[in-house]
PDB file of C-alpha atoms and ligand atoms in Angstrom:
ATOM      1  CA  MET I   1       1.830   2.506 -25.146  1.00 96.00           C
ATOM      2  CA  GLN I   2       4.708   4.870 -24.476  1.00 97.00           C
ATOM      3  CA  ASN I   3       2.853   7.497 -26.241  1.00 97.00           C
ATOM      4  CA  ILE I   4      -0.161   7.301 -24.353  1.00 98.00           C
ATOM      5  CA  LEU I   5       1.769   7.593 -20.795  1.00 98.00           C
ATOM      6  CA  ASN I   6       3.778  10.710 -22.314  1.00 98.00           C
ATOM      7  CA  ASP I   7       0.199  12.450 -23.175  1.00 97.00           C
ATOM      8  CA  ILE I   8      -1.432  11.341 -19.790  1.00 97.00           C
ATOM      9  CA  ILE I   9       1.592  12.681 -17.697  1.00 97.00           C
ATOM     10  CA  LEU I  10       1.304  15.977 -19.770  1.00 96.00           C
ATOM     11  CA  SER I  11      -2.089  16.521 -19.625  1.00 95.00           C
ATOM     12  CA  ASN I  12      -2.285  15.886 -15.816  1.00 95.00           C
ATOM     13  CA  LYS I  13       0.748  17.780 -14.787  1.00 91.00           C
ATOM     14  CA  LYS I  14      -1.347  21.086 -13.829  1.00 89.00           C
ATOM     15  CA  CYS I  15      -3.667  19.300 -11.473  1.00 88.00           C
ATOM     16  CA  THR I  16      -0.850  18.612  -9.039  1.00 85.00           C
ATOM     17  CA  ALA I  17      -0.995  22.338  -8.042  1.00 85.00           C
ATOM     18  CA  ASN I  18      -4.673  21.645  -6.485  1.00 87.00           C
ATOM     19  CA  GLY I  19      -2.966  19.296  -3.967  1.00 90.00           C
ATOM     20  CA  LYS I  20      -0.862  19.498  -0.817  1.00 92.00           C
ATOM     21  CA  VAL I  21       2.321  17.374   0.262  1.00 93.00           C
ATOM     22  CA  ALA I  22       1.361  15.529   3.170  1.00 88.00           C
ATOM     23  CA  SER I  23       3.113  17.405   6.314  1.00 86.00           C
ATOM     24  CA  TYR I  24       1.820  15.479   9.413  1.00 83.00           C
ATOM     25  CA  ILE I  25       4.818  13.381   9.184  1.00 83.00           C
ATOM     26  CA  PRO I  26       7.576  16.356   9.013  1.00 85.00           C
ATOM     27  CA  GLU I  27       9.828  14.677   6.733  1.00 81.00           C
ATOM     28  CA  LEU I  28       7.191  14.236   4.128  1.00 84.00           C
ATOM     29  CA  LYS I  29       7.145  17.884   3.646  1.00 87.00           C
ATOM     30  CA  ASN I  30      10.217  17.769   1.598  1.00 86.00           C
ATOM     31  CA  ALA I  31       8.764  16.075  -1.645  1.00 91.00           C
ATOM     32  CA  ASN I  32       8.338  18.446  -4.795  1.00 92.00           C
ATOM     33  CA  ILE I  33       4.770  18.947  -5.307  1.00 93.00           C
ATOM     34  CA  ASP I  34       4.875  19.028  -9.295  1.00 93.00           C
ATOM     35  CA  ASP I  35       6.465  15.637  -9.445  1.00 96.00           C
ATOM     36  CA  LEU I  36       4.388  13.158 -11.514  1.00 97.00           C
ATOM     37  CA  GLY I  37       5.513   9.819 -12.832  1.00 97.00           C
ATOM     38  CA  ILE I  38       4.293   6.354 -13.881  1.00 98.00           C
ATOM     39  CA  CYS I  39       5.361   2.909 -14.926  1.00 98.00           C
ATOM     40  CA  VAL I  40       3.440  -0.073 -16.410  1.00 98.00           C
ATOM     41  CA  ILE I  41       4.783  -3.503 -16.656  1.00 98.00           C
ATOM     42  CA  ASP I  42       2.431  -5.633 -18.814  1.00 98.00           C
ATOM     43  CA  LYS I  43       1.982  -9.365 -18.814  1.00 97.00           C
ATOM     44  CA  ASP I  44       4.465  -9.830 -21.217  1.00 97.00           C
ATOM     45  CA  ASN I  45       7.009  -8.209 -19.036  1.00 97.00           C
ATOM     46  CA  ASN I  46       7.423  -5.004 -21.177  1.00 98.00           C
ATOM     47  CA  ILE I  47       8.098  -2.077 -18.942  1.00 98.00           C
ATOM     48  CA  TYR I  48       7.217   1.447 -19.960  1.00 98.00           C
ATOM     49  CA  CYS I  49       7.902   4.596 -18.016  1.00 98.00           C
ATOM     50  CA  ALA I  50       7.136   8.200 -18.202  1.00 98.00           C
ATOM     51  CA  GLY I  51       7.537  11.490 -16.217  1.00 97.00           C
ATOM     52  CA  ASP I  52       9.429  11.325 -12.752  1.00 96.00           C
ATOM     53  CA  TYR I  53       9.458   7.745 -12.696  1.00 97.00           C
ATOM     54  CA  LYS I  54      13.095   7.661 -11.309  1.00 96.00           C
ATOM     55  CA  LYS I  55      11.966   9.570  -8.226  1.00 96.00           C
ATOM     56  CA  LYS I  56      12.109   7.754  -4.747  1.00 96.00           C
ATOM     57  CA  PHE I  57       9.555   8.113  -2.098  1.00 96.00           C
ATOM     58  CA  THR I  58       8.252   5.978   0.936  1.00 97.00           C
ATOM     59  CA  ILE I  59       5.801   3.121   0.196  1.00 98.00           C
ATOM     60  CA  GLN I  60       3.503   4.384   3.140  1.00 97.00           C
ATOM     61  CA  SER I  61       0.118   2.584   3.116  1.00 97.00           C
ATOM     62  CA  ILE I  62       0.930   0.711  -0.032  1.00 98.00           C
ATOM     63  CA  SER I  63       2.734  -1.526   2.556  1.00 98.00           C
ATOM     64  CA  LYS I  64      -0.683  -2.496   4.073  1.00 98.00           C
ATOM     65  CA  PRO I  65      -1.905  -5.032   1.185  1.00 98.00           C
ATOM     66  CA  ILE I  66       1.799  -6.617   1.193  1.00 98.00           C
ATOM     67  CA  ILE I  67       1.776  -7.072   5.052  1.00 98.00           C
ATOM     68  CA  LEU I  68      -1.823  -8.483   4.783  1.00 98.00           C
ATOM     69  CA  ALA I  69      -0.575 -11.082   2.274  1.00 98.00           C
ATOM     70  CA  MET I  70       2.286 -11.860   4.678  1.00 98.00           C
ATOM     71  CA  ALA I  71      -0.107 -12.249   7.736  1.00 98.00           C
ATOM     72  CA  LEU I  72      -2.126 -14.477   5.633  1.00 98.00           C
ATOM     73  CA  MET I  73       0.826 -16.638   4.886  1.00 98.00           C
ATOM     74  CA  ASP I  74       2.251 -16.770   8.258  1.00 98.00           C
ATOM     75  CA  ASN I  75      -1.290 -17.457  10.120  1.00 98.00           C
ATOM     76  CA  GLU I  76      -4.477 -19.458   9.535  1.00 97.00           C
ATOM     77  CA  TRP I  77      -7.021 -17.042   7.622  1.00 94.00           C
ATOM     78  CA  HIS I  78      -9.674 -17.525  10.244  1.00 97.00           C
ATOM     79  CA  HIS I  79      -7.079 -16.486  12.932  1.00 98.00           C
ATOM     80  CA  VAL I  80      -6.234 -13.314  10.907  1.00 98.00           C
ATOM     81  CA  PHE I  81      -9.900 -12.338  10.394  1.00 98.00           C
ATOM     82  CA  SER I  82     -10.713 -12.971  14.212  1.00 97.00           C
ATOM     83  CA  LYS I  83      -8.454 -10.035  14.717  1.00 97.00           C
ATOM     84  CA  VAL I  84      -9.277  -7.604  11.805  1.00 97.00           C
ATOM     85  CA  GLY I  85     -12.463  -7.207   9.701  1.00 95.00           C
ATOM     86  CA  MET I  86     -13.637  -7.377   6.057  1.00 95.00           C
ATOM     87  CA  GLU I  87     -15.725  -4.233   5.645  1.00 92.00           C
ATOM     88  CA  PRO I  88     -14.957  -0.542   4.344  1.00 89.00           C
ATOM     89  CA  SER I  89     -14.717   1.688   7.081  1.00 85.00           C
ATOM     90  CA  GLY I  90     -15.950   4.801   5.226  1.00 80.00           C
ATOM     91  CA  ASP I  91     -13.706   6.638   7.545  1.00 82.00           C
ATOM     92  CA  PRO I  92     -10.450   8.368   7.187  1.00 82.00           C
ATOM     93  CA  PHE I  93      -7.325   6.131   6.873  1.00 84.00           C
ATOM     94  CA  ASN I  94      -6.342   7.032  10.672  1.00 85.00           C
ATOM     95  CA  SER I  95      -9.447   7.053  12.391  1.00 83.00           C
ATOM     96  CA  ILE I  96      -9.946   5.718  15.869  1.00 84.00           C
ATOM     97  CA  MET I  97     -13.511   6.366  16.289  1.00 84.00           C
ATOM     98  CA  LYS I  98     -14.933   2.638  15.028  1.00 85.00           C
ATOM     99  CA  LEU I  99     -12.523   0.956  17.667  1.00 84.00           C
ATOM    100  CA  GLU I 100     -14.963   2.442  20.401  1.00 84.00           C
ATOM    101  CA  THR I 101     -18.385   2.380  18.475  1.00 85.00           C
ATOM    102  CA  ASN I 102     -18.285  -0.731  16.565  1.00 86.00           C
ATOM    103  CA  ASP I 103     -19.924  -3.871  18.536  1.00 83.00           C
ATOM    104  CA  THR I 104     -16.737  -6.016  18.181  1.00 88.00           C
ATOM    105  CA  LYS I 105     -14.383  -2.973  18.499  1.00 88.00           C
ATOM    106  CA  LYS I 106     -12.616  -4.794  15.855  1.00 95.00           C
ATOM    107  CA  PRO I 107     -10.629  -2.669  13.394  1.00 95.00           C
ATOM    108  CA  CYS I 108     -12.838  -2.570  10.100  1.00 92.00           C
ATOM    109  CA  ASN I 109     -10.083  -3.882   7.659  1.00 96.00           C
ATOM    110  CA  PRO I 110      -6.529  -4.296   7.143  1.00 97.00           C
ATOM    111  CA  MET I 111      -6.290  -1.011   4.531  1.00 96.00           C
ATOM    112  CA  ILE I 112      -6.859   1.523   7.460  1.00 95.00           C
ATOM    113  CA  ASN I 113      -3.960   2.128  10.082  1.00 96.00           C
ATOM    114  CA  ALA I 114      -5.796   0.168  12.916  1.00 96.00           C
ATOM    115  CA  GLY I 115      -6.217  -2.777  10.913  1.00 97.00           C
ATOM    116  CA  ALA I 116      -2.473  -2.632   9.623  1.00 97.00           C
ATOM    117  CA  ILE I 117      -1.222  -2.357  12.803  1.00 98.00           C
ATOM    118  CA  VAL I 118      -3.266  -5.911  13.544  1.00 98.00           C
ATOM    119  CA  THR I 119      -1.831  -7.795  10.598  1.00 98.00           C
ATOM    120  CA  THR I 120       1.769  -6.191  11.497  1.00 98.00           C
ATOM    121  CA  ALA I 121       1.448  -8.030  15.126  1.00 98.00           C
ATOM    122  CA  LEU I 122       0.789 -11.078  13.246  1.00 98.00           C
ATOM    123  CA  ILE I 123       4.194 -11.291  11.451  1.00 98.00           C
ATOM    124  CA  LYS I 124       6.043 -14.263  12.873  1.00 97.00           C
ATOM    125  CA  GLY I 125       9.791 -14.020  14.060  1.00 97.00           C
ATOM    126  CA  LYS I 126      11.454 -14.988  17.339  1.00 96.00           C
ATOM    127  CA  ASN I 127      12.416 -11.037  17.775  1.00 96.00           C
ATOM    128  CA  LEU I 128      11.956  -7.738  15.994  1.00 96.00           C
ATOM    129  CA  GLN I 129      14.797  -7.934  14.332  1.00 97.00           C
ATOM    130  CA  GLU I 130      14.142 -11.281  12.614  1.00 98.00           C
ATOM    131  CA  LYS I 131      10.506  -9.838  11.923  1.00 98.00           C
ATOM    132  CA  GLU I 132      12.132  -6.741  10.386  1.00 98.00           C
ATOM    133  CA  GLU I 133      14.421  -8.924   7.968  1.00 98.00           C
ATOM    134  CA  ARG I 134      11.554 -11.196   7.085  1.00 98.00           C
ATOM    135  CA  MET I 135       9.376  -8.056   6.039  1.00 98.00           C
ATOM    136  CA  LEU I 136      12.166  -6.357   4.094  1.00 98.00           C
ATOM    137  CA  SER I 137      12.964  -9.593   2.335  1.00 98.00           C
ATOM    138  CA  PHE I 138       9.551 -10.209   1.654  1.00 98.00           C
ATOM    139  CA  PHE I 139       9.051  -6.439   0.267  1.00 98.00           C
ATOM    140  CA  ARG I 140      12.347  -6.853  -1.868  1.00 98.00           C
ATOM    141  CA  LYS I 141      10.973 -10.213  -3.351  1.00 98.00           C
ATOM    142  CA  LEU I 142       7.709  -8.752  -4.621  1.00 98.00           C
ATOM    143  CA  ALA I 143       9.451  -5.900  -6.120  1.00 98.00           C
ATOM    144  CA  LYS I 144      12.183  -8.296  -7.812  1.00 98.00           C
ATOM    145  CA  ASN I 145      14.520  -5.315  -6.048  1.00 98.00           C
ATOM    146  CA  ASN I 146      17.080  -6.302  -3.667  1.00 98.00           C
ATOM    147  CA  SER I 147      18.269  -2.504  -2.935  1.00 98.00           C
ATOM    148  CA  LEU I 148      14.869  -1.770  -1.114  1.00 98.00           C
ATOM    149  CA  GLU I 149      15.839  -0.221   2.128  1.00 98.00           C
ATOM    150  CA  ILE I 150      13.934   1.580   4.966  1.00 98.00           C
ATOM    151  CA  ASN I 151      14.627   5.684   4.830  1.00 97.00           C
ATOM    152  CA  LYS I 152      15.801   6.210   8.225  1.00 96.00           C
ATOM    153  CA  SER I 153      14.874   9.740   8.502  1.00 95.00           C
ATOM    154  CA  ILE I 154      11.341   9.183   7.637  1.00 95.00           C
ATOM    155  CA  TYR I 155      10.999   6.276   9.700  1.00 96.00           C
ATOM    156  CA  GLU I 156      12.581   8.441  12.766  1.00 95.00           C
ATOM    157  CA  SER I 157      10.025  11.269  11.956  1.00 94.00           C
ATOM    158  CA  GLU I 158       7.199   8.738  11.892  1.00 94.00           C
ATOM    159  CA  LYS I 159       8.144   7.284  15.132  1.00 95.00           C
ATOM    160  CA  LEU I 160       8.566  10.628  16.763  1.00 95.00           C
ATOM    161  CA  THR I 161       5.153  11.943  15.782  1.00 94.00           C
ATOM    162  CA  GLY I 162       3.206   8.515  15.396  1.00 95.00           C
ATOM    163  CA  ASP I 163       1.137   9.189  18.613  1.00 96.00           C
ATOM    164  CA  ARG I 164      -2.336   8.625  16.891  1.00 95.00           C
ATOM    165  CA  ASN I 165      -0.881   5.268  15.803  1.00 96.00           C
ATOM    166  CA  ARG I 166       0.459   4.481  19.194  1.00 97.00           C
ATOM    167  CA  ALA I 167      -2.779   5.368  20.808  1.00 96.00           C
ATOM    168  CA  MET I 168      -4.413   2.830  18.530  1.00 96.00           C
ATOM    169  CA  GLY I 169      -1.901   0.062  19.264  1.00 97.00           C
ATOM    170  CA  TYR I 170      -2.680   0.340  22.985  1.00 97.00           C
ATOM    171  CA  LEU I 171      -6.352   0.448  22.259  1.00 96.00           C
ATOM    172  CA  LEU I 172      -5.989  -2.811  20.132  1.00 97.00           C
ATOM    173  CA  LYS I 173      -3.975  -4.418  22.769  1.00 97.00           C
ATOM    174  CA  ASN I 174      -6.325  -3.751  25.410  1.00 96.00           C
ATOM    175  CA  ASP I 175      -9.062  -5.104  23.464  1.00 95.00           C
ATOM    176  CA  GLY I 176      -7.213  -8.329  22.783  1.00 96.00           C
ATOM    177  CA  PHE I 177      -6.480  -7.602  18.897  1.00 97.00           C
ATOM    178  CA  ILE I 178      -2.747  -7.804  19.394  1.00 96.00           C
ATOM    179  CA  GLU I 179      -0.645  -9.739  21.461  1.00 92.00           C
ATOM    180  CA  GLY I 180       2.827  -8.987  22.398  1.00 91.00           C
ATOM    181  CA  ASP I 181       4.743  -5.895  22.927  1.00 96.00           C
ATOM    182  CA  VAL I 182       2.968  -2.632  21.324  1.00 97.00           C
ATOM    183  CA  GLU I 183       6.010  -0.680  20.905  1.00 97.00           C
ATOM    184  CA  GLU I 184       7.650  -3.388  19.040  1.00 97.00           C
ATOM    185  CA  THR I 185       4.331  -3.860  16.461  1.00 98.00           C
ATOM    186  CA  LEU I 186       4.351   0.137  16.059  1.00 98.00           C
ATOM    187  CA  ASP I 187       8.149  -0.019  15.447  1.00 98.00           C
ATOM    188  CA  LEU I 188       7.691  -2.726  12.650  1.00 98.00           C
ATOM    189  CA  TYR I 189       4.580  -0.672  11.347  1.00 98.00           C
ATOM    190  CA  PHE I 190       6.900   2.643  11.062  1.00 98.00           C
ATOM    191  CA  LYS I 191       9.531   0.713   9.461  1.00 98.00           C
ATOM    192  CA  GLN I 192       7.160  -1.079   6.697  1.00 98.00           C
ATOM    193  CA  CYS I 193       5.609   2.486   5.900  1.00 98.00           C
ATOM    194  CA  SER I 194       9.025   4.096   5.444  1.00 97.00           C
ATOM    195  CA  ILE I 195      10.244   1.706   3.070  1.00 98.00           C
ATOM    196  CA  GLU I 196      11.772   3.635  -0.120  1.00 97.00           C
ATOM    197  CA  VAL I 197      10.381   2.502  -3.528  1.00 98.00           C
ATOM    198  CA  ASP I 198       9.917   4.021  -7.048  1.00 98.00           C
ATOM    199  CA  VAL I 199       6.901   3.552  -9.497  1.00 98.00           C
ATOM    200  CA  VAL I 200       8.759   0.534 -11.222  1.00 98.00           C
ATOM    201  CA  ASP I 201       8.866  -1.287  -7.836  1.00 98.00           C
ATOM    202  CA  LEU I 202       5.242  -0.522  -7.238  1.00 98.00           C
ATOM    203  CA  ALA I 203       4.135  -1.805 -10.880  1.00 98.00           C
ATOM    204  CA  ARG I 204       6.305  -4.856 -10.200  1.00 98.00           C
ATOM    205  CA  ILE I 205       4.233  -5.716  -6.979  1.00 98.00           C
ATOM    206  CA  GLY I 206       0.888  -4.916  -8.623  1.00 98.00           C
ATOM    207  CA  LEU I 207       1.962  -7.132 -11.640  1.00 98.00           C
ATOM    208  CA  LEU I 208       2.437 -10.194  -9.201  1.00 98.00           C
ATOM    209  CA  PHE I 209      -0.778  -9.629  -7.550  1.00 98.00           C
ATOM    210  CA  SER I 210      -2.466  -9.217 -11.376  1.00 98.00           C
ATOM    211  CA  ASN I 211      -0.768 -12.423 -12.037  1.00 98.00           C
ATOM    212  CA  TYR I 212      -2.584 -14.350  -8.895  1.00 98.00           C
ATOM    213  CA  GLY I 213       1.029 -14.695  -7.083  1.00 98.00           C
ATOM    214  CA  ILE I 214       3.247 -16.046 -10.102  1.00 98.00           C
ATOM    215  CA  ASP I 215       6.190 -14.172 -10.826  1.00 97.00           C
ATOM    216  CA  ILE I 216       5.723 -13.584 -14.720  1.00 96.00           C
ATOM    217  CA  GLU I 217       9.448 -13.993 -15.481  1.00 95.00           C
ATOM    218  CA  THR I 218      10.342 -17.266 -13.465  1.00 96.00           C
ATOM    219  CA  GLY I 219       7.117 -18.949 -13.180  1.00 97.00           C
ATOM    220  CA  GLU I 220       7.698 -19.095  -9.307  1.00 98.00           C
ATOM    221  CA  ARG I 221       4.544 -19.129  -7.170  1.00 98.00           C
ATOM    222  CA  VAL I 222       5.250 -16.262  -4.594  1.00 98.00           C
ATOM    223  CA  ILE I 223       1.988 -15.810  -3.216  1.00 98.00           C
ATOM    224  CA  SER I 224      -0.962 -18.272  -3.198  1.00 98.00           C
ATOM    225  CA  GLU I 225      -3.689 -17.674  -5.624  1.00 98.00           C
ATOM    226  CA  ASN I 226      -6.429 -17.353  -3.092  1.00 98.00           C
ATOM    227  CA  ILE I 227      -4.265 -14.746  -0.671  1.00 98.00           C
ATOM    228  CA  SER I 228      -3.402 -12.886  -4.066  1.00 98.00           C
ATOM    229  CA  ARG I 229      -7.348 -12.614  -4.699  1.00 98.00           C
ATOM    230  CA  MET I 230      -8.050 -11.630  -1.049  1.00 98.00           C
ATOM    231  CA  VAL I 231      -5.349  -8.754  -1.315  1.00 98.00           C
ATOM    232  CA  LYS I 232      -6.913  -7.550  -4.705  1.00 98.00           C
ATOM    233  CA  THR I 233     -10.498  -7.533  -3.211  1.00 98.00           C
ATOM    234  CA  PHE I 234      -9.543  -5.432  -0.120  1.00 97.00           C
ATOM    235  CA  MET I 235      -7.864  -3.033  -2.690  1.00 98.00           C
ATOM    236  CA  VAL I 236     -11.049  -2.637  -4.485  1.00 97.00           C
ATOM    237  CA  THR I 237     -13.399  -2.152  -1.160  1.00 96.00           C
ATOM    238  CA  CYS I 238     -10.785  -0.170   0.755  1.00 95.00           C
ATOM    239  CA  GLY I 239      -7.728   0.585  -1.032  1.00 95.00           C
ATOM    240  CA  MET I 240      -8.502   4.396  -1.378  1.00 93.00           C
ATOM    241  CA  TYR I 241      -9.865   4.785   2.217  1.00 84.00           C
ATOM    242  CA  ASP I 242     -13.025   6.716   2.191  1.00 86.00           C
ATOM    243  CA  ALA I 243     -12.762   7.519  -1.523  1.00 92.00           C
ATOM    244  CA  SER I 244     -12.838   3.808  -2.578  1.00 94.00           C
ATOM    245  CA  GLY I 245     -16.334   3.800  -3.752  1.00 95.00           C
ATOM    246  CA  GLU I 246     -15.722   6.893  -6.017  1.00 95.00           C
ATOM    247  CA  PHE I 247     -12.383   5.300  -7.258  1.00 97.00           C
ATOM    248  CA  ALA I 248     -14.239   1.814  -8.284  1.00 97.00           C
ATOM    249  CA  LEU I 249     -16.742   3.785 -10.276  1.00 97.00           C
ATOM    250  CA  ARG I 250     -14.287   6.294 -11.904  1.00 97.00           C
ATOM    251  CA  VAL I 251     -11.429   3.967 -12.501  1.00 98.00           C
ATOM    252  CA  GLY I 252     -12.478   0.339 -11.658  1.00 98.00           C
ATOM    253  CA  ILE I 253      -9.008  -0.824 -10.903  1.00 98.00           C
ATOM    254  CA  PRO I 254      -7.711  -2.610  -7.578  1.00 98.00           C
ATOM    255  CA  ALA I 255      -5.318  -0.026  -6.342  1.00 98.00           C
ATOM    256  CA  LYS I 256      -3.520   1.140  -3.106  1.00 97.00           C
ATOM    257  CA  SER I 257      -2.611   4.450  -2.054  1.00 97.00           C
ATOM    258  CA  GLY I 258      -0.151   6.083   0.542  1.00 96.00           C
ATOM    259  CA  VAL I 259       0.546   9.473   1.800  1.00 95.00           C
ATOM    260  CA  GLY I 260       4.104   9.371   0.300  1.00 96.00           C
ATOM    261  CA  GLY I 261       2.176   9.983  -2.974  1.00 96.00           C
ATOM    262  CA  GLY I 262       2.406   6.607  -4.524  1.00 98.00           C
ATOM    263  CA  ILE I 263      -0.416   4.218  -5.786  1.00 98.00           C
ATOM    264  CA  MET I 264      -0.244   0.707  -6.770  1.00 98.00           C
ATOM    265  CA  ALA I 265      -2.467  -0.586  -9.235  1.00 98.00           C
ATOM    266  CA  SER I 266      -3.069  -4.210 -10.303  1.00 98.00           C
ATOM    267  CA  VAL I 267      -5.230  -5.011 -13.570  1.00 98.00           C
ATOM    268  CA  PRO I 268      -6.235  -8.997 -13.053  1.00 98.00           C
ATOM    269  CA  ARG I 269      -4.174 -10.954 -15.815  1.00 97.00           C
ATOM    270  CA  LYS I 270      -3.067  -7.784 -17.463  1.00 98.00           C
ATOM    271  CA  MET I 271      -0.443  -5.426 -15.750  1.00 98.00           C
ATOM    272  CA  GLY I 272       0.777  -3.944 -12.648  1.00 98.00           C
ATOM    273  CA  ILE I 273       1.018  -0.071 -12.497  1.00 98.00           C
ATOM    274  CA  GLY I 274       2.724   2.256 -10.423  1.00 98.00           C
ATOM    275  CA  VAL I 275       2.125   6.048 -10.140  1.00 98.00           C
ATOM    276  CA  PHE I 276       3.694   8.796  -7.912  1.00 97.00           C
ATOM    277  CA  GLY I 277       2.382  12.308  -7.336  1.00 96.00           C
ATOM    278  CA  PRO I 278       3.185  13.733  -3.930  1.00 96.00           C
ATOM    279  CA  ALA I 279       0.327  16.478  -4.450  1.00 95.00           C
ATOM    280  CA  LEU I 280      -2.578  14.911  -2.374  1.00 94.00           C
ATOM    281  CA  ASP I 281      -6.149  15.529  -2.024  1.00 93.00           C
ATOM    282  CA  GLU I 282      -8.078  16.201   1.256  1.00 91.00           C
ATOM    283  CA  LYS I 283      -8.447  12.278   1.716  1.00 89.00           C
ATOM    284  CA  GLY I 284      -4.656  11.637   1.423  1.00 89.00           C
ATOM    285  CA  ASN I 285      -4.771   9.968  -2.192  1.00 93.00           C
ATOM    286  CA  SER I 286      -2.343  11.327  -4.941  1.00 95.00           C
ATOM    287  CA  ILE I 287      -4.435  13.693  -7.135  1.00 95.00           C
ATOM    288  CA  GLY I 288      -2.317  13.297 -10.367  1.00 95.00           C
ATOM    289  CA  GLY I 289      -2.249   9.654  -9.557  1.00 96.00           C
ATOM    290  CA  LEU I 290      -6.020   9.473  -9.544  1.00 97.00           C
ATOM    291  CA  ASN I 291      -6.351  11.501 -12.508  1.00 96.00           C
ATOM    292  CA  ILE I 292      -3.632   9.300 -14.437  1.00 97.00           C
ATOM    293  CA  LEU I 293      -5.269   5.932 -13.397  1.00 98.00           C
ATOM    294  CA  GLU I 294      -8.506   7.261 -14.569  1.00 98.00           C
ATOM    295  CA  ASP I 295      -7.390   8.364 -17.850  1.00 98.00           C
ATOM    296  CA  LEU I 296      -5.357   5.172 -18.577  1.00 98.00           C
ATOM    297  CA  SER I 297      -8.409   3.030 -17.541  1.00 98.00           C
ATOM    298  CA  ASN I 298     -10.622   4.807 -20.147  1.00 98.00           C
ATOM    299  CA  LYS I 299      -7.892   4.748 -22.827  1.00 97.00           C
ATOM    300  CA  LEU I 300      -6.883   1.010 -22.441  1.00 97.00           C
ATOM    301  CA  GLU I 301     -10.414  -0.121 -21.029  1.00 97.00           C
ATOM    302  CA  LEU I 302      -8.977  -1.515 -18.077  1.00 98.00           C
ATOM    303  CA  ASN I 303     -12.290  -1.093 -15.787  1.00 98.00           C
ATOM    304  CA  ILE I 304     -12.709  -4.720 -14.379  1.00 98.00           C
ATOM    305  CA  PHE I 305     -16.422  -4.170 -13.839  1.00 97.00           C
TER     306      PHE I 305
HETATM  307  O1  LIG U   1       0.460   5.773   9.685  1.00 96.82           O
HETATM  308  C1  LIG U   1       0.731   6.588   9.011  1.00 96.82           C
HETATM  309  O2  LIG U   1      -0.292   7.636   9.001  1.00 96.82           O
HETATM  310  C2  LIG U   1       1.512   6.546   7.758  1.00 96.82           C
HETATM  311  N1  LIG U   1       2.768   5.951   7.902  1.00 96.82           N
HETATM  312  C3  LIG U   1       0.921   5.835   6.558  1.00 96.82           C
HETATM  313  C4  LIG U   1      -0.520   6.286   6.322  1.00 96.82           C
HETATM  314  C5  LIG U   1      -0.819   6.222   4.891  1.00 96.82           C
HETATM  315  O3  LIG U   1      -0.105   6.482   3.712  1.00 96.82           O
HETATM  316  C6  LIG U   1      -2.316   6.619   4.566  1.00 96.82           C
HETATM  317  N2  LIG U   1      -2.593   6.883   3.130  1.00 96.82           N
HETATM  318  N3  LIG U   1      -2.984   7.478   2.401  1.00 96.82           N
END
């Protein structure tokens, strides 16, 4: 396995030159475009890492499946899906269009920004501070890493420039899809996106979903089987935004990307995978990350279809 990962990193290093580091959140511009790293944790808890696996980056949209799991644990699922849909949008992650043109005006799914703002509003807590503490401790539990923290400068940069998300938040409130204070919901949304991780954290989280919510080391049930299955299903249908269909055809693994350059992948009953490469394609997915996962899927026959 180690040799396979070393080879895959080497052979994909060149393709990072074809992408661009996200710049719409000013702080993200500081990433190194050439970085490429991977971590695989298999069902026997063997950990394999290669490339720039020690680099830290913000989780960004990879927080969306985790927040969905939390919203489903905090609420009846009928309530959650009365506020957010179950269908791929076919639009970019930050699109606002279908909030007006859909019959229901409901966000299409929880993997796009509008849907994630709704699931964030469903997180329970008596005030913002308690919600933030619950959220961070849930991420730490899933990653089995108590040192996870919010990157303050990225959070501030997101908050300062997040007017598109802000517009969606107010529209969603107006249409009855979020209750309570919009600014508070957005604050929690910007904070979840700004949690700093590495590929080992992502592989750990992917492994938990791949094992249907049971911690492989301790046997503890962290997330129900049903919620783990729902999250992986959304990762297949919507995890790579408007590139989800092509990714399912080429790679065939439940996965979720973020504009920080990370991708978290979860191969049912087999392994969790974390990859990182901040050079993004035009849809906001890591170019190196996509290629690495395609090669790995072919080499190890990981395609679930
Ligand atoms: O809301 C945003 O725009 C970012 N904080 C997260 C977007 C993201 O990661 C989309 N990913 N490909």
